[in-house]
CSV table of C-alpha atoms and ligand atoms in Angstrom, one decimal:
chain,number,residue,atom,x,y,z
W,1,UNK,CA,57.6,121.4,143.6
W,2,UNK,CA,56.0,122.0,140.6
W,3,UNK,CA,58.1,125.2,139.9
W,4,UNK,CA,61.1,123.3,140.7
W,5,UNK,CA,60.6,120.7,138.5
W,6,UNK,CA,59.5,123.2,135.6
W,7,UNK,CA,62.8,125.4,135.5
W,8,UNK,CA,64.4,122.0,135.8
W,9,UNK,CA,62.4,120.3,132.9
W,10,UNK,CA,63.2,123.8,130.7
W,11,UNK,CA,66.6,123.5,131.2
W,12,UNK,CA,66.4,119.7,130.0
W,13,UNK,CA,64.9,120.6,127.3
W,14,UNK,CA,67.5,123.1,126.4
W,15,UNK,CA,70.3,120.1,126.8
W,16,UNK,CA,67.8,118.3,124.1
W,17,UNK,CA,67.8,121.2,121.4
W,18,UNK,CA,71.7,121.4,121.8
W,19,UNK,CA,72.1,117.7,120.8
W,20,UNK,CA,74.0,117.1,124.3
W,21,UNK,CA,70.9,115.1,125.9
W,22,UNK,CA,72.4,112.2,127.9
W,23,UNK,CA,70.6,108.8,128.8
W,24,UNK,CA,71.7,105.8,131.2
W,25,UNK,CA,71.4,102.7,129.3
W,26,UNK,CA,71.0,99.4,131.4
W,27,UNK,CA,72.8,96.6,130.5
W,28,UNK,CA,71.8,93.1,132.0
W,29,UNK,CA,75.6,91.4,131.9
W,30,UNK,CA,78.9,91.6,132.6
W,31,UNK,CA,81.2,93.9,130.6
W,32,UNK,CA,83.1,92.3,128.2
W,33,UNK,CA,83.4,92.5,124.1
W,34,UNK,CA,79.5,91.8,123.9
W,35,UNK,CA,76.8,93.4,126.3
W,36,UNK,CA,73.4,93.0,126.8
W,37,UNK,CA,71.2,96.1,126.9
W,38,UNK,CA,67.1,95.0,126.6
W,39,UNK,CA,67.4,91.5,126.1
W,40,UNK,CA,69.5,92.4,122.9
W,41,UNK,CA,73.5,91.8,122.6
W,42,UNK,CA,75.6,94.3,121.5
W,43,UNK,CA,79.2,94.6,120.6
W,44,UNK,CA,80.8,96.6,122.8
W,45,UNK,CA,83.8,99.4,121.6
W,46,UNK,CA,83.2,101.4,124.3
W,47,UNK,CA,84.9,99.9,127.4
W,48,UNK,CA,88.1,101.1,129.2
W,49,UNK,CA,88.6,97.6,130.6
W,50,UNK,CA,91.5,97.4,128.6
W,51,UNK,CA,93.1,94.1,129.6
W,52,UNK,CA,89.6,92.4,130.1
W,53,UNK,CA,90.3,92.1,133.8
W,54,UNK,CA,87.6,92.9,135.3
W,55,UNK,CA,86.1,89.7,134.7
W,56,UNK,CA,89.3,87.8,135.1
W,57,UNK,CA,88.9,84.5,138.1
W,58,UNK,CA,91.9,86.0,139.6
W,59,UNK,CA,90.2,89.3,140.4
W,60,UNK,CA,86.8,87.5,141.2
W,61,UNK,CA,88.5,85.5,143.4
W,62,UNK,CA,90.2,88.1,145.3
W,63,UNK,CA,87.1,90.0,145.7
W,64,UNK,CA,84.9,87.3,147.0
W,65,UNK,CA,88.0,86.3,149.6
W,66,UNK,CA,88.0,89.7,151.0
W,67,UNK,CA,84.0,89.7,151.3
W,68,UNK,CA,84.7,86.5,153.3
W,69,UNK,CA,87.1,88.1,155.7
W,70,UNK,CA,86.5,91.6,156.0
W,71,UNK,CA,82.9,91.6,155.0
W,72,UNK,CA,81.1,93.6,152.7
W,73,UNK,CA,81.5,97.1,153.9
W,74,UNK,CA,84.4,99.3,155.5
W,75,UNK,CA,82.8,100.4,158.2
W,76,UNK,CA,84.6,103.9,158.2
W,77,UNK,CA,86.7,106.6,156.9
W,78,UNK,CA,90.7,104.8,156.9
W,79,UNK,CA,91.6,107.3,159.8
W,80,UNK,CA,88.5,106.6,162.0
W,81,UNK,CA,88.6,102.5,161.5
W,82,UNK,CA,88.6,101.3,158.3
W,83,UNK,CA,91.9,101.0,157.2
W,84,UNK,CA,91.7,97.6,156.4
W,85,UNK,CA,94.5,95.0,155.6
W,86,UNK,CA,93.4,95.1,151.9
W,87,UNK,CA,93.7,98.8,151.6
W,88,UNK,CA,97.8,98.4,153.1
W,89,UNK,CA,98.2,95.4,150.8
W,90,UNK,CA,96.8,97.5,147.6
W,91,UNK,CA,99.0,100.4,148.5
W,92,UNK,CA,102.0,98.1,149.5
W,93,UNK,CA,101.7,96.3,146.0
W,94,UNK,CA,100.9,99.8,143.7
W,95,UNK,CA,104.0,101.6,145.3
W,96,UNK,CA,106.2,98.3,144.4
W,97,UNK,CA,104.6,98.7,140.6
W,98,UNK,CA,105.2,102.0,140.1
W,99,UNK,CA,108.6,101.8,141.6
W,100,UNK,CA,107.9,104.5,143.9
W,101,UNK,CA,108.6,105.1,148.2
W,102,UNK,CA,104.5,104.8,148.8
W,103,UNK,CA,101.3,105.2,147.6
W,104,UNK,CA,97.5,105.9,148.5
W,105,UNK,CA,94.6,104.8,147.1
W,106,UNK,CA,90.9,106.7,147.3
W,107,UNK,CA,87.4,105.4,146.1
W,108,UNK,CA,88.0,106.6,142.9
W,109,UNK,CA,90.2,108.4,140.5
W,110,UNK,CA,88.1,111.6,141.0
W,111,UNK,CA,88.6,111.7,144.4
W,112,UNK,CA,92.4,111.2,144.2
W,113,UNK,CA,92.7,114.0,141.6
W,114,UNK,CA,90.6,116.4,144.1
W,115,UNK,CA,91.9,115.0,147.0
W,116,UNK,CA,95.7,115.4,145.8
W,117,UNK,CA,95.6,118.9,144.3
W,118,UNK,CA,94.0,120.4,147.2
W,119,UNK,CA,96.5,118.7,149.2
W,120,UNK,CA,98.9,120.5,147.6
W,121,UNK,CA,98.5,123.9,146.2
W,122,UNK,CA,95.9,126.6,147.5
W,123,UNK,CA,95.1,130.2,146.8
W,124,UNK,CA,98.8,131.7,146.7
W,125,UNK,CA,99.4,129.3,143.7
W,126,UNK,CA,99.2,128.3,140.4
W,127,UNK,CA,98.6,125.5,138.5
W,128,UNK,CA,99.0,125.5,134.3
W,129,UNK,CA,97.0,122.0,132.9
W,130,UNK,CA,97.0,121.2,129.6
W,131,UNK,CA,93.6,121.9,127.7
W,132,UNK,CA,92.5,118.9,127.4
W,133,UNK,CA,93.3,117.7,130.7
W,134,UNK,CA,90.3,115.7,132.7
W,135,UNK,CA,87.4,117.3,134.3
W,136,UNK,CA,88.6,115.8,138.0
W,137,UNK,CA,91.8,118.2,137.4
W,138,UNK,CA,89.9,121.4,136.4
W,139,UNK,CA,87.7,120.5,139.2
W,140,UNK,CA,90.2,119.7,141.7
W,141,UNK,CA,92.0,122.9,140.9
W,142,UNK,CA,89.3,125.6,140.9
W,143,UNK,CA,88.5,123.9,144.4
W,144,UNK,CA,91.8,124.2,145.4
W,145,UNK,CA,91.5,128.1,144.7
W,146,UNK,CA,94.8,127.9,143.4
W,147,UNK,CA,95.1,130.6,140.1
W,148,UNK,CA,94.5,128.1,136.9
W,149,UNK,CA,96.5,128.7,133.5
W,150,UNK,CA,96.1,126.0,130.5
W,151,UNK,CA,98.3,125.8,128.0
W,152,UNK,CA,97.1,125.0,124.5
W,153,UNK,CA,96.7,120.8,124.0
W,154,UNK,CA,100.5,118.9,124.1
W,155,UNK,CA,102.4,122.5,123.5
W,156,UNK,CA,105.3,123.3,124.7
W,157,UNK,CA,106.6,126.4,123.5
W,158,UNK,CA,102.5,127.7,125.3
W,159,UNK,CA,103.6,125.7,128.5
W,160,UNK,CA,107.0,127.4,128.8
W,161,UNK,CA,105.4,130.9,128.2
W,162,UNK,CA,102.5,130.3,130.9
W,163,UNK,CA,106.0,128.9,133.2
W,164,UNK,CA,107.6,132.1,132.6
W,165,UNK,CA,104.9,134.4,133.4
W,166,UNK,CA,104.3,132.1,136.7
W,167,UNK,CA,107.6,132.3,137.5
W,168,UNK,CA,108.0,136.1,137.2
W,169,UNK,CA,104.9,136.9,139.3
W,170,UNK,CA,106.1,138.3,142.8
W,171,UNK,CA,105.5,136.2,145.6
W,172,UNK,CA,103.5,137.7,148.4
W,173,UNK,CA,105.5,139.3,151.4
W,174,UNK,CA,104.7,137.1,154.7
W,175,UNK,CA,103.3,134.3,152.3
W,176,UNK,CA,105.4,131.2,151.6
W,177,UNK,CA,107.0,131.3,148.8
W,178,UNK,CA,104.5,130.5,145.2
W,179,UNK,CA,104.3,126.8,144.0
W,180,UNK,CA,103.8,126.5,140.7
W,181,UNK,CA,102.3,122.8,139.8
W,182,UNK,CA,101.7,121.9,135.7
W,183,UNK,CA,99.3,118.8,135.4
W,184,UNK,CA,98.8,116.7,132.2
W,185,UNK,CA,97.4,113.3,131.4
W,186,UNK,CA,99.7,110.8,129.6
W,187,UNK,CA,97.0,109.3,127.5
W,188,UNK,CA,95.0,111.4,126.9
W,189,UNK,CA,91.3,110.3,127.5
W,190,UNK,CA,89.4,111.2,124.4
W,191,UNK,CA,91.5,111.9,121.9
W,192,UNK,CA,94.4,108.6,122.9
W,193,UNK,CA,97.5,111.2,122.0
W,194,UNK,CA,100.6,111.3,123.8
W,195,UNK,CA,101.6,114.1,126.2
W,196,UNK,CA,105.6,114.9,125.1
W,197,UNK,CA,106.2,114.1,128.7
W,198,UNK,CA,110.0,114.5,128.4
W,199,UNK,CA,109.7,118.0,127.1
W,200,UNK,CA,107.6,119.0,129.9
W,201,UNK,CA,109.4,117.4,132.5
W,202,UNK,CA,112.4,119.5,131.0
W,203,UNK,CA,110.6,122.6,131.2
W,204,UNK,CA,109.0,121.9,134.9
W,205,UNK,CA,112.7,121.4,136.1
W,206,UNK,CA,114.0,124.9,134.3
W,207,UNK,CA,111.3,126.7,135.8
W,208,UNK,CA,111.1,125.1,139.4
W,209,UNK,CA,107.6,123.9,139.1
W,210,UNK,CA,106.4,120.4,140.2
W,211,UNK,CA,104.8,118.1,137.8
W,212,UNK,CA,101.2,115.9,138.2
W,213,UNK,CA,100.9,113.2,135.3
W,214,UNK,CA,97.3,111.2,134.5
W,215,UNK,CA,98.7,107.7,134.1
W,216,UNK,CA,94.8,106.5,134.0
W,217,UNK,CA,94.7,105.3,130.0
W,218,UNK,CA,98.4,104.5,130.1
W,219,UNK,CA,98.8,101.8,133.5
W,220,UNK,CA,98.8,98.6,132.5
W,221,UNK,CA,99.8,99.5,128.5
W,222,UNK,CA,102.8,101.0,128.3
W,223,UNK,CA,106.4,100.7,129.8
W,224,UNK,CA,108.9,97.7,129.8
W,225,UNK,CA,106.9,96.6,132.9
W,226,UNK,CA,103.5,98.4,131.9
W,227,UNK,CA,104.0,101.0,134.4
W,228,UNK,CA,102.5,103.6,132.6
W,229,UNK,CA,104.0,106.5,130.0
W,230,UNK,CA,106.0,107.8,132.9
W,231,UNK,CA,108.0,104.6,132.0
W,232,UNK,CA,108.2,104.6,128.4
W,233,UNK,CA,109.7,108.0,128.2
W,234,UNK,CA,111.9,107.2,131.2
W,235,UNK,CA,110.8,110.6,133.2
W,236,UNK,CA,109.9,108.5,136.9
W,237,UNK,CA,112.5,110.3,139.0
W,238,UNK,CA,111.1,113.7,137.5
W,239,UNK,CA,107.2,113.5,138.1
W,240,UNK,CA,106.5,114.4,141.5
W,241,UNK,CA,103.1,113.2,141.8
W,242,UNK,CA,101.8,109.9,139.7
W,243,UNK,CA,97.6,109.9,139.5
W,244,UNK,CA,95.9,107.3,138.2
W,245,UNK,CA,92.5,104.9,138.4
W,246,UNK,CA,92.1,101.3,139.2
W,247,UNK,CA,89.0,101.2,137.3
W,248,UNK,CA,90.6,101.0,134.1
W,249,UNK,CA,93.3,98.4,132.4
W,250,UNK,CA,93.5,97.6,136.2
W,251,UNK,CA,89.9,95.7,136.4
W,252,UNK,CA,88.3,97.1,139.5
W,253,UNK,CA,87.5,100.8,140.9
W,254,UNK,CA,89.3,103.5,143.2
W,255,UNK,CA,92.0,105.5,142.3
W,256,UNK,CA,96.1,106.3,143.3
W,257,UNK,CA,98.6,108.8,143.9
W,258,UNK,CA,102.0,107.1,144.0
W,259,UNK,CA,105.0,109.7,144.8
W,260,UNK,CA,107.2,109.7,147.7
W,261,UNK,CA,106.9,109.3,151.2
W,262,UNK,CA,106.3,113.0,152.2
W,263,UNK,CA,103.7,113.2,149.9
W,264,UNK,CA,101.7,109.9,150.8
W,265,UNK,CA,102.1,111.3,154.3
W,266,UNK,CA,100.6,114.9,153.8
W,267,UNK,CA,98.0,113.3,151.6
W,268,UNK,CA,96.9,111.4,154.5
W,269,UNK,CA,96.6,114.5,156.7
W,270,UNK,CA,95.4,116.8,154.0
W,271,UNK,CA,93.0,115.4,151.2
W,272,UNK,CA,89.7,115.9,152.5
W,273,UNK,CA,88.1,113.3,149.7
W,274,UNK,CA,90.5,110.5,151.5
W,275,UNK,CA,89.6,112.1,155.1
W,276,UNK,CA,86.3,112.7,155.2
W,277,UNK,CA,84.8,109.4,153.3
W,278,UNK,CA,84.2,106.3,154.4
W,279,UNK,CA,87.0,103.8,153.1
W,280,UNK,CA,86.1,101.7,149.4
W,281,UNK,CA,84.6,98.3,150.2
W,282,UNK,CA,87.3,95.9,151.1
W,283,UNK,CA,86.7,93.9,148.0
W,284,UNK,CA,87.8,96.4,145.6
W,285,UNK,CA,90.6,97.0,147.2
W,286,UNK,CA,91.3,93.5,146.9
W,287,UNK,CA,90.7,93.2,143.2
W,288,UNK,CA,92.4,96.5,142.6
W,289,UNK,CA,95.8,94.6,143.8
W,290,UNK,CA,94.7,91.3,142.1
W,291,UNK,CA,94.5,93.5,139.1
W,292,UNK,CA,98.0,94.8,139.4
W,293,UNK,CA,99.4,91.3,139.7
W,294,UNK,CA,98.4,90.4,136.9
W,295,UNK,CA,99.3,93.4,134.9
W,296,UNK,CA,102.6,92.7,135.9
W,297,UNK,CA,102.4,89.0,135.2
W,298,UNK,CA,104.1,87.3,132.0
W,299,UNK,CA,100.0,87.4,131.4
W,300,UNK,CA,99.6,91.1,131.5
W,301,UNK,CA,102.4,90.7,128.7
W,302,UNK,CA,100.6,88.5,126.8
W,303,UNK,CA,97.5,90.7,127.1
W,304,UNK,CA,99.1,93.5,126.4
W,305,UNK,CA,100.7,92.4,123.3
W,306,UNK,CA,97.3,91.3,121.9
W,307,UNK,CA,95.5,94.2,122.9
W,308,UNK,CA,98.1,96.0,119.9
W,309,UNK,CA,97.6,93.2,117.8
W,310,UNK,CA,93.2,94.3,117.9
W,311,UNK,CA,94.2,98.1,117.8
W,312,UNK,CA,96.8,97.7,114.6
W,313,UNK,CA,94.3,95.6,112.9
W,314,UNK,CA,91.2,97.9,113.9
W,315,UNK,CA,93.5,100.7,112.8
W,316,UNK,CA,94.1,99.5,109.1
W,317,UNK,CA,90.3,98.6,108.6
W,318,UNK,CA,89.3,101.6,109.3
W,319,UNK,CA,91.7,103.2,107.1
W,320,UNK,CA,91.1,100.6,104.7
W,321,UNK,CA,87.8,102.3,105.1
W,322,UNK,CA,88.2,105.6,104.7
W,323,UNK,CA,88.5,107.1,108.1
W,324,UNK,CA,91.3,109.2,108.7
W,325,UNK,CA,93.5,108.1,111.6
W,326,UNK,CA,96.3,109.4,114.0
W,327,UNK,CA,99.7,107.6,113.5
W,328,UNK,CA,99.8,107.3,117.1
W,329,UNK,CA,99.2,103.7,118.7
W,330,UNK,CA,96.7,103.7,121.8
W,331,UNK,CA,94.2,101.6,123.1
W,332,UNK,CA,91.5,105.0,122.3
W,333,UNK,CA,91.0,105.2,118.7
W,334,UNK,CA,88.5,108.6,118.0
W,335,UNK,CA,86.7,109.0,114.9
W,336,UNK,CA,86.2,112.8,115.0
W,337,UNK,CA,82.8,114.0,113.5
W,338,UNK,CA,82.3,117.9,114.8
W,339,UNK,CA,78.4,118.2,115.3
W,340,UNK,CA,76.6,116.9,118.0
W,341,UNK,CA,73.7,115.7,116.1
W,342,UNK,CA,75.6,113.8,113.5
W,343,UNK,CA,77.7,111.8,116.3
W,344,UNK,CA,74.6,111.0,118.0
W,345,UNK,CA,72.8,109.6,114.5
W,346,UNK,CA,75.4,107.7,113.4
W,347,UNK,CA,75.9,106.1,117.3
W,348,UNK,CA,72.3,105.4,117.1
W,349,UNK,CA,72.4,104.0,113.4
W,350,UNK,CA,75.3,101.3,114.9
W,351,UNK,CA,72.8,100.7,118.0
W,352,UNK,CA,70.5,99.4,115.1
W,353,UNK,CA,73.0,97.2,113.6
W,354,UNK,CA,73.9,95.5,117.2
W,355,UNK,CA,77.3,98.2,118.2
W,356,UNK,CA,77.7,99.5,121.1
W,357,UNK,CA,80.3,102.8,120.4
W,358,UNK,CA,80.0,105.9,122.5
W,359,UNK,CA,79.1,109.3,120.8
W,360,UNK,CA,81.3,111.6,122.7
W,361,UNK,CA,80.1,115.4,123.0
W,362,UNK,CA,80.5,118.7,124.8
W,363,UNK,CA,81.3,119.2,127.5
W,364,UNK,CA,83.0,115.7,127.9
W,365,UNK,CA,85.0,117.3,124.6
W,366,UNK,CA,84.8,121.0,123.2
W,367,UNK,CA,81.7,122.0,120.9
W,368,UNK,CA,81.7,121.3,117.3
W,369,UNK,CA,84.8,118.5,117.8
W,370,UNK,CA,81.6,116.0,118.9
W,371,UNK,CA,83.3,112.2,118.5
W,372,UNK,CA,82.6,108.4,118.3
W,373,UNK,CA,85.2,106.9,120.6
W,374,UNK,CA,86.6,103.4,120.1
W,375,UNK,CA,88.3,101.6,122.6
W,376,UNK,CA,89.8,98.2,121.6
W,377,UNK,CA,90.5,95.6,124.4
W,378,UNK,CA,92.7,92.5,124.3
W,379,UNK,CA,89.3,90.7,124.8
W,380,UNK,CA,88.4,91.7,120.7
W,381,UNK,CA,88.7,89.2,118.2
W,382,UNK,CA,89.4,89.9,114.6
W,383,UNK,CA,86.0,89.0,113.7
W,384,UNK,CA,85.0,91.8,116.1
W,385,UNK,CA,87.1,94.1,114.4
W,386,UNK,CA,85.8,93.4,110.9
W,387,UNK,CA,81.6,93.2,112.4
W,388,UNK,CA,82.4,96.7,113.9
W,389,UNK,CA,84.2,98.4,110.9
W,390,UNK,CA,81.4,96.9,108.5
W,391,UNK,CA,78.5,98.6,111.0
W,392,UNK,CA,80.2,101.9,111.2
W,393,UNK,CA,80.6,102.0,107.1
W,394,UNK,CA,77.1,101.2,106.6
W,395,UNK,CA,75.8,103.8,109.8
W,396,UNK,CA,78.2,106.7,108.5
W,397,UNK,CA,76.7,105.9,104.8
W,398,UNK,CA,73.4,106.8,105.9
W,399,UNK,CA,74.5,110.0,108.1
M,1,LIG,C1,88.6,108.0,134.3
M,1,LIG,C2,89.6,109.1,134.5
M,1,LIG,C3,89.8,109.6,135.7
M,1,LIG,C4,88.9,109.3,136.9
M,1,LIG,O1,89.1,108.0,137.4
M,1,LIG,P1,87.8,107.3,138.0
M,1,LIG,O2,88.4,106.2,138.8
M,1,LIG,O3,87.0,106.8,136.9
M,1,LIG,O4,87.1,108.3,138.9
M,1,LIG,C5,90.8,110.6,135.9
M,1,LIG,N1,91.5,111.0,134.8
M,1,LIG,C6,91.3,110.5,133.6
M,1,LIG,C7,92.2,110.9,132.5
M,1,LIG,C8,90.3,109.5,133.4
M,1,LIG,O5,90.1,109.1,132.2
């Protein structure tokens, strides 16, 4: 043991030195706009409960319901016995949101992403993601033994290049023919930019490739009826498979794919993290689907619409303040620092004044593009805004 626990304490230390140490810190309440971590309060900018639901009664309610008829466990993977009434109602009421044939949820967004892409592309194909894609995807494909190609961040003259050479490989004689799947994130997660998704649909459809799109910072926000981004830029019919998380804007945990029939179907037969795991407790699934009622509720509007009114606000103080700030409206507002050391000081330094912010390193982002990652809710008040802005001048002052 001792030798185990040395190599591992070595390489610990190495994490250290590199400024990439990582900590769990407890915290004693619910999430909302102020925590509390060691009996002291913090405001909170560092939440991706974007709509406030997870606290709301309506999810609560539905959760505690379930409990009370379906109890507190599943019992079983969904194809052995636990494919409860509240997983067929959450599926039932995401496929009707997304305005798609049918849709399957997993425990979490992870496991849909691994779950999906293994599904659907193995080792005689290829798959070209976008850089800055999330780890679940880069994961899920190099399972998937599938050949991986990324195209530089949001880039489509890169994409249709890496498209090209896909399509021009030969296919192997006896072997089905290629498929050729490109992934992207709508949102993206740390950066809160805006895949061109229209230009990317366009080029998936000239070069016969199928198209995966991360809806898990943009459900709930965007889109005439806060569908996602797939919605805004009017590209539904195009995207063959929708991924997302229902531990986001939609208040509770577990994750989607929403896509059509045939694909809900072989997802069910073929993604071993749905198969071979025992279903999510009954009660997310329950608040998972209270969660999307609302969001689609002349509430979610009004949340919604609020949540812009904290991030416009948020957005002039800080330029008010001398940050410099993307044009682009999102709910994920980075202030990009580059080293390691000085995100974690000046993360630390707000700690001290009573803000909670996230310093967000490598390899969550790439080395030397170290950030402090602000996510606004429609739970923030103006006062919140100006307290956080006033901490982060005074913390950057001193770093
Ligand atoms: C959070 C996240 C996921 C994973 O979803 P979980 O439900 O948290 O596992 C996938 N993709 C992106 C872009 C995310 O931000």
């Amino acid at each position: 043991m001792s030798g185990f626990d040395g190599e591992l304490r070595r390489e610990l230390e190495a994490i250290r030195k590199g400024g990439l140490h990582r900590e769990l810190r407890r915290v004693d309440s619910a999430q909302s706009p102020h925590i509390e971590i060691a009996g002291r309060t913090f405001l909170n900018f560092s939440s991706n409960d974007y709509l406030r639901l997870s606290n709301h009664p309506a999810l609560k309610e539905a959760a505690i319901k379930a409990v009370e008829k379906f109890g507190a466990g599943a019992g079983a993977s969904r194809l052995i016995s636990g494919s409860l009434a509240p997983h067929h109602e959450l599926e039932e009421t995401l496929a009707a949101f997304k305005g798609t044939e049918a849709s399957i949820s997993f425990s979490t967004g992870y496991a849909a992403a691994l779950g999906a892409i293994t599904a659907i592309v193995g080792k005689n194909d290829i798959v070209i993601l976008d850089k800055l894609v999330h780890a679940s995807i880069v994961d899920a494909v190099r399972l998937s033994g599938a050949t991986l190609r990324v195209f530089a961040h949001n880039d489509s003259a890169d994409l249709e290049g890496k498209l090209l050479w896909a399509r021009n490989l030969p296919s192997v004689p006896g072997k089905a023919p290629k498929r050729i799947l490109v992934v992207t994130e709508s949102v993206f997660s740390m950066g809160g930019d805006l895949a061109s998704l229209r230009g990317i649909a366009d080029l998936k459809d000239k070069y016969g490739a199928w198209l995966m799109v991360d809806e898990a910072h943009a459900t709930g926000l965007f889109g005439a009826h806060r569908r996602g981004l797939i919605e805004e830029f009017d590209v539904a019919g195009r995207v063959e498979v929708q991924l997302g998380t229902l531990g986001k804007a939609c208040g509770a945990a577990g994750g989607y794919i929403c896509g059509s029939r045939a694909l809900i179907d072989l997802l069910v037969n073929r993604a071993r993290s749905f198969i071979f795991s025992t279903a999510p407790v009954p009660a997310a699934a329950a608040a998972a689907r209270a969660g999307i009622e609302v969001i689609q509720s002349a509430e979610g509007e009004v949340l919604r619409q609020h949540l812009w009114s904290v991030v416009d606000h948020l957005k002039s103080a800080l330029i008010e303040a001398g940050w410099a700030l993307s044009p682009i409206r999102s709910a994920i507002v980075p202030l990009l620092i580059g080293k390691e050391e000085q995100a974690t000081a000046i993360a630390a330094a707000l700690r001290e004044r009573g803000v909670f912010v996230p310093a967000i390193r490598y390899p969550t982002v790439a080395r030397g593009k170290a950030r402090l990652r602000l996510t606004a809710t429609a739970a923030h008040t103006i006062s919140d805004v100006a307290a956080l802005v006033n901490a982060l001048t005074s913390a950057k002052a001193l770093n």
